[in-house]
PDB file of C-alpha atoms in Angstrom:
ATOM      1  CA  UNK G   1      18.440   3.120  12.829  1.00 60.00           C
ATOM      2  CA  UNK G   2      14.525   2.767  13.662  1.00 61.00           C
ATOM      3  CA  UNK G   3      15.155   4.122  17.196  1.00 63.00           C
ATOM      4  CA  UNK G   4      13.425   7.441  16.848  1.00 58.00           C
ATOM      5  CA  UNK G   5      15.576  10.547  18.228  1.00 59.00           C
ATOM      6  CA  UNK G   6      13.026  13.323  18.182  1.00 63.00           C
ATOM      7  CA  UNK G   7       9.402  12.570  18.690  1.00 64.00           C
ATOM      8  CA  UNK G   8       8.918   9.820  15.822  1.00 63.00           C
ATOM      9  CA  UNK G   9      11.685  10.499  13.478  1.00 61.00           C
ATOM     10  CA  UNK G  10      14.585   7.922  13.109  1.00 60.00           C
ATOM     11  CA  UNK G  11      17.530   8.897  10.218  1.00 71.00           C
ATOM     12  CA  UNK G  12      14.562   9.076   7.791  1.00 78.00           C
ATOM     13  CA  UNK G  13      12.155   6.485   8.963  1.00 86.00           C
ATOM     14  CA  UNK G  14       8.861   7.100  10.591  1.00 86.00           C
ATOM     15  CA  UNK G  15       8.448   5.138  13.710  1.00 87.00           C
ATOM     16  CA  UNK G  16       5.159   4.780  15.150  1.00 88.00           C
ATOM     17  CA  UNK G  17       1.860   3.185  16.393  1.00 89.00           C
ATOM     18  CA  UNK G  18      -0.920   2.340  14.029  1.00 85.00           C
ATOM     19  CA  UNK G  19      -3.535   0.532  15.466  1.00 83.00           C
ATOM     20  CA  UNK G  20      -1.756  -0.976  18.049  1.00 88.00           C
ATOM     21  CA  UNK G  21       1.563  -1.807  16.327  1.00 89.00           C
ATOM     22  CA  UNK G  22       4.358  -0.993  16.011  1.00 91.00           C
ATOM     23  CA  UNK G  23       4.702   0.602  11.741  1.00 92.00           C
ATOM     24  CA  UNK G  24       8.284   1.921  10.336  1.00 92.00           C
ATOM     25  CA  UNK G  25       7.431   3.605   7.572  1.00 92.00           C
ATOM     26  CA  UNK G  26       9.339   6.477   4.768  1.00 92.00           C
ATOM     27  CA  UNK G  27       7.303   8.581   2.532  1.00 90.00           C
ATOM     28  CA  UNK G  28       7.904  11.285   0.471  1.00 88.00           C
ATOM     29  CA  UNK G  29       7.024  12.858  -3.344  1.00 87.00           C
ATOM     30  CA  UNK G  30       7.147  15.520  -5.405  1.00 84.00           C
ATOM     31  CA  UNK G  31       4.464  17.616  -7.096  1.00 80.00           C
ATOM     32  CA  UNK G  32       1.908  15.026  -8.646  1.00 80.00           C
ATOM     33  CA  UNK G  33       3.667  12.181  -7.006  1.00 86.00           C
ATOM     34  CA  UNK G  34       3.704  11.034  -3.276  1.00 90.00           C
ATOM     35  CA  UNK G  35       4.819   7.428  -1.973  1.00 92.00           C
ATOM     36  CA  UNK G  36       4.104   5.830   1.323  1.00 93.00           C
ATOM     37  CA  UNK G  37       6.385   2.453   2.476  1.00 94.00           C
ATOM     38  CA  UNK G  38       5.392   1.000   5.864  1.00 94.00           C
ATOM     39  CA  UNK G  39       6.596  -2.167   7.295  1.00 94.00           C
ATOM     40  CA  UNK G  40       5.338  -3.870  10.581  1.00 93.00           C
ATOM     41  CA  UNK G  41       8.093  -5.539  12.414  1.00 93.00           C
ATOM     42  CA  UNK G  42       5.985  -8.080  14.172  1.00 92.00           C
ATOM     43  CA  UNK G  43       4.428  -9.132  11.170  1.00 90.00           C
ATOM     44  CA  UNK G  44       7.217  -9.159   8.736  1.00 92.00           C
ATOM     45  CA  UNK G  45       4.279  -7.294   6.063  1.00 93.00           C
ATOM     46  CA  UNK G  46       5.604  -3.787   4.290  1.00 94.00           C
ATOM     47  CA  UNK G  47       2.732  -2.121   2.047  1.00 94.00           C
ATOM     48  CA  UNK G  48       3.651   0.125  -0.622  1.00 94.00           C
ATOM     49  CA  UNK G  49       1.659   2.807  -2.107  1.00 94.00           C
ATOM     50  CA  UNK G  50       2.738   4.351  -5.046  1.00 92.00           C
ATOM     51  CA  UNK G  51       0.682   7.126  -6.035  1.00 88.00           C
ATOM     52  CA  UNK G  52      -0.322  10.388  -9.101  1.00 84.00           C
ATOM     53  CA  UNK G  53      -1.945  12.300  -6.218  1.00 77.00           C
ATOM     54  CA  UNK G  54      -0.875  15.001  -4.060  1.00 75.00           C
ATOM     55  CA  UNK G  55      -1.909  14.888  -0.527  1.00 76.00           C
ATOM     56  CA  UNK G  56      -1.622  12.622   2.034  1.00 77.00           C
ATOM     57  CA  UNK G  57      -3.806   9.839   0.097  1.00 83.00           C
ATOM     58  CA  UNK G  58      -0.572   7.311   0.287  1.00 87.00           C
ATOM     59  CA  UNK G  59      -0.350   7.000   3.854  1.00 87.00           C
ATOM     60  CA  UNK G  60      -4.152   6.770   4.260  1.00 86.00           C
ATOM     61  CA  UNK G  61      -3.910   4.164   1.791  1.00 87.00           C
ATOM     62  CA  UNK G  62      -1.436   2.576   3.288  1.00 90.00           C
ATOM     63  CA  UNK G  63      -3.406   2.157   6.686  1.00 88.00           C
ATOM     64  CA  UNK G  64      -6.623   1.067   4.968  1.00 88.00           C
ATOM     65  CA  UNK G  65      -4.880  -1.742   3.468  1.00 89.00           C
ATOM     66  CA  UNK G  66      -2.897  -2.713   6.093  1.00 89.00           C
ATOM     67  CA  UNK G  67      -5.875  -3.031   8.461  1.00 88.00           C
ATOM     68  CA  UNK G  68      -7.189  -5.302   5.910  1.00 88.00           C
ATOM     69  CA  UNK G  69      -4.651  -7.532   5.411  1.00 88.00           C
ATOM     70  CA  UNK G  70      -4.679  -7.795   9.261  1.00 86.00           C
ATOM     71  CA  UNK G  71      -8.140  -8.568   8.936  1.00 88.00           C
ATOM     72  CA  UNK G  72      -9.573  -5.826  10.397  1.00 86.00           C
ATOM     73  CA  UNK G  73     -12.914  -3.912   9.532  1.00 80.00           C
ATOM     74  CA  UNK G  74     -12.101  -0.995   7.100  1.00 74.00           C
ATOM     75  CA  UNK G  75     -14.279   1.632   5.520  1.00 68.00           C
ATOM     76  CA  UNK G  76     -13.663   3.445   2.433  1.00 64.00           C
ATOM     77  CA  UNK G  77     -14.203   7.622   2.873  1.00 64.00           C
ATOM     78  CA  UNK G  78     -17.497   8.486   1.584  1.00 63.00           C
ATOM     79  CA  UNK G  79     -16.354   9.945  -1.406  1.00 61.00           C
ATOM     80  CA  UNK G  80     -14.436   7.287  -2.736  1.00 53.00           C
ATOM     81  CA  UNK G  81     -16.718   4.661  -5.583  1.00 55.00           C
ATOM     82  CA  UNK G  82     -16.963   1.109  -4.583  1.00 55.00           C
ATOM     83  CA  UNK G  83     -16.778  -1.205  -6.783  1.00 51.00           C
ATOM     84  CA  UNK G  84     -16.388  -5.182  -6.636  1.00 57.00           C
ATOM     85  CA  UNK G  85     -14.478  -7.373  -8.104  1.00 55.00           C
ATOM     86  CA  UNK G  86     -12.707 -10.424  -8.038  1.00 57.00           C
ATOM     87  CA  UNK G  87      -9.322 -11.504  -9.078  1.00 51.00           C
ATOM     88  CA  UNK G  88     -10.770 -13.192 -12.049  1.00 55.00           C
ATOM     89  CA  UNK G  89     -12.013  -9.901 -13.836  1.00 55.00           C
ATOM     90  CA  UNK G  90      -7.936  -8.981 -13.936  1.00 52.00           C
ATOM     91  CA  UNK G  91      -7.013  -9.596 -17.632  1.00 50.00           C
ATOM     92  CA  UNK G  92      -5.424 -11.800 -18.575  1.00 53.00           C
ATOM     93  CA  UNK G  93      -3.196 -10.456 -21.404  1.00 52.00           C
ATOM     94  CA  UNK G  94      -3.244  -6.802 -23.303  1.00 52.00           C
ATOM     95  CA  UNK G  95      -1.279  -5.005 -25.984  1.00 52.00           C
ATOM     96  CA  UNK G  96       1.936  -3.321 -24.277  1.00 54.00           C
ATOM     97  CA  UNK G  97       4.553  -0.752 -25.583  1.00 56.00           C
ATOM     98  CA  UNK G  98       5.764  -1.832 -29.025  1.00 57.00           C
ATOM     99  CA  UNK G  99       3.836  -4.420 -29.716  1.00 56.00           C
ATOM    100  CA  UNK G 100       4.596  -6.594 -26.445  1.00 56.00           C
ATOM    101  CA  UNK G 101       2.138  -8.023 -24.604  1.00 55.00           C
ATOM    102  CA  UNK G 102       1.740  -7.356 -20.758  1.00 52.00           C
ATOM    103  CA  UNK G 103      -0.258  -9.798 -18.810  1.00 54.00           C
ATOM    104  CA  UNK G 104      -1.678  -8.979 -15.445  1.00 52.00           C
ATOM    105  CA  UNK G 105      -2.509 -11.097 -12.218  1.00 54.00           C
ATOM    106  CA  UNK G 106      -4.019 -10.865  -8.674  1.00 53.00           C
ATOM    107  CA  UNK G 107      -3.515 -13.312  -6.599  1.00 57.00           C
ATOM    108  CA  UNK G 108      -4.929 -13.194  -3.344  1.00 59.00           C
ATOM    109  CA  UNK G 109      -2.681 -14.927   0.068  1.00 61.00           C
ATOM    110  CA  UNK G 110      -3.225 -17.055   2.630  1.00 62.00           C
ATOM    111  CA  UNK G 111      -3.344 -13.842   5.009  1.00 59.00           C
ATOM    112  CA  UNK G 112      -6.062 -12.061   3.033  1.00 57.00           C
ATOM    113  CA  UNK G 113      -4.089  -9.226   1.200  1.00 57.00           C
ATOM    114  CA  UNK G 114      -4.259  -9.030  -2.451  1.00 55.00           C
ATOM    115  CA  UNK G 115      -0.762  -9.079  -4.488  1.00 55.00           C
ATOM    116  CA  UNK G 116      -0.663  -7.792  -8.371  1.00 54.00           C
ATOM    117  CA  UNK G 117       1.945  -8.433 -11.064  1.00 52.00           C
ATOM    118  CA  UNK G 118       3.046  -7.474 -14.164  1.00 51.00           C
ATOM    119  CA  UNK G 119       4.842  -8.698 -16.718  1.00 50.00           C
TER     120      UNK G 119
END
């Protein structure tokens, strides 16, 4: 199934090289919407970009963050703001849908990358 048949295209996956390794990925969208899922074999690490844009933005993303999470130096595009912050400033708890509370948290893993949860 991620043997590519014609040029990089494998019964709906994406197989290619991104910086040197091997990335199966499957994206897609609709207007206002576009998603980006890439996984890297070798590494057993899939990044998921879910996105309100229209574009290729997801699978830009996708490669930004997986260079970082590889370690690798990664610059923003110009036009994008930088900003820092740490897993700390996430908050802790806020008002959700009917009254419940949602509580947010970044955790950040032994390889780098930086994982966020809701509940």
């Amino acid at each position: 199934m991620t043997t590519p048949f014609k040029q990089d295209y494998a019964f709906g996956l994406g197989v290619r090289t991104v910086n040197g390794r091997k990335v199966i990925s499957h994206g897609g969208g609709i207007e206002g919407f576009n998603t980006m899922l890439a996984y890297d074999p070798e590494d057993k690490m899939t990044v998921v970009v879910l996105t309100n844009l229209n574009g290729q933005a997801p699978d830009q993303i996708a490669t930004m963050l997986a260079a970082i999470a590889h370690g690798e130096k990664c610059s923003c595009p110009r036009s994008a703001r930088r900003f820092q912050s740490r897993p700390s400033d996430a908050p802790g708890t806020a008002p959700g849908r009917a009254g419940h509370e949602s509580s947010a948290q970044v955790n950040r893993t032994t390889r780098g990358a930086l994982r966020r949860g809701w509940r």
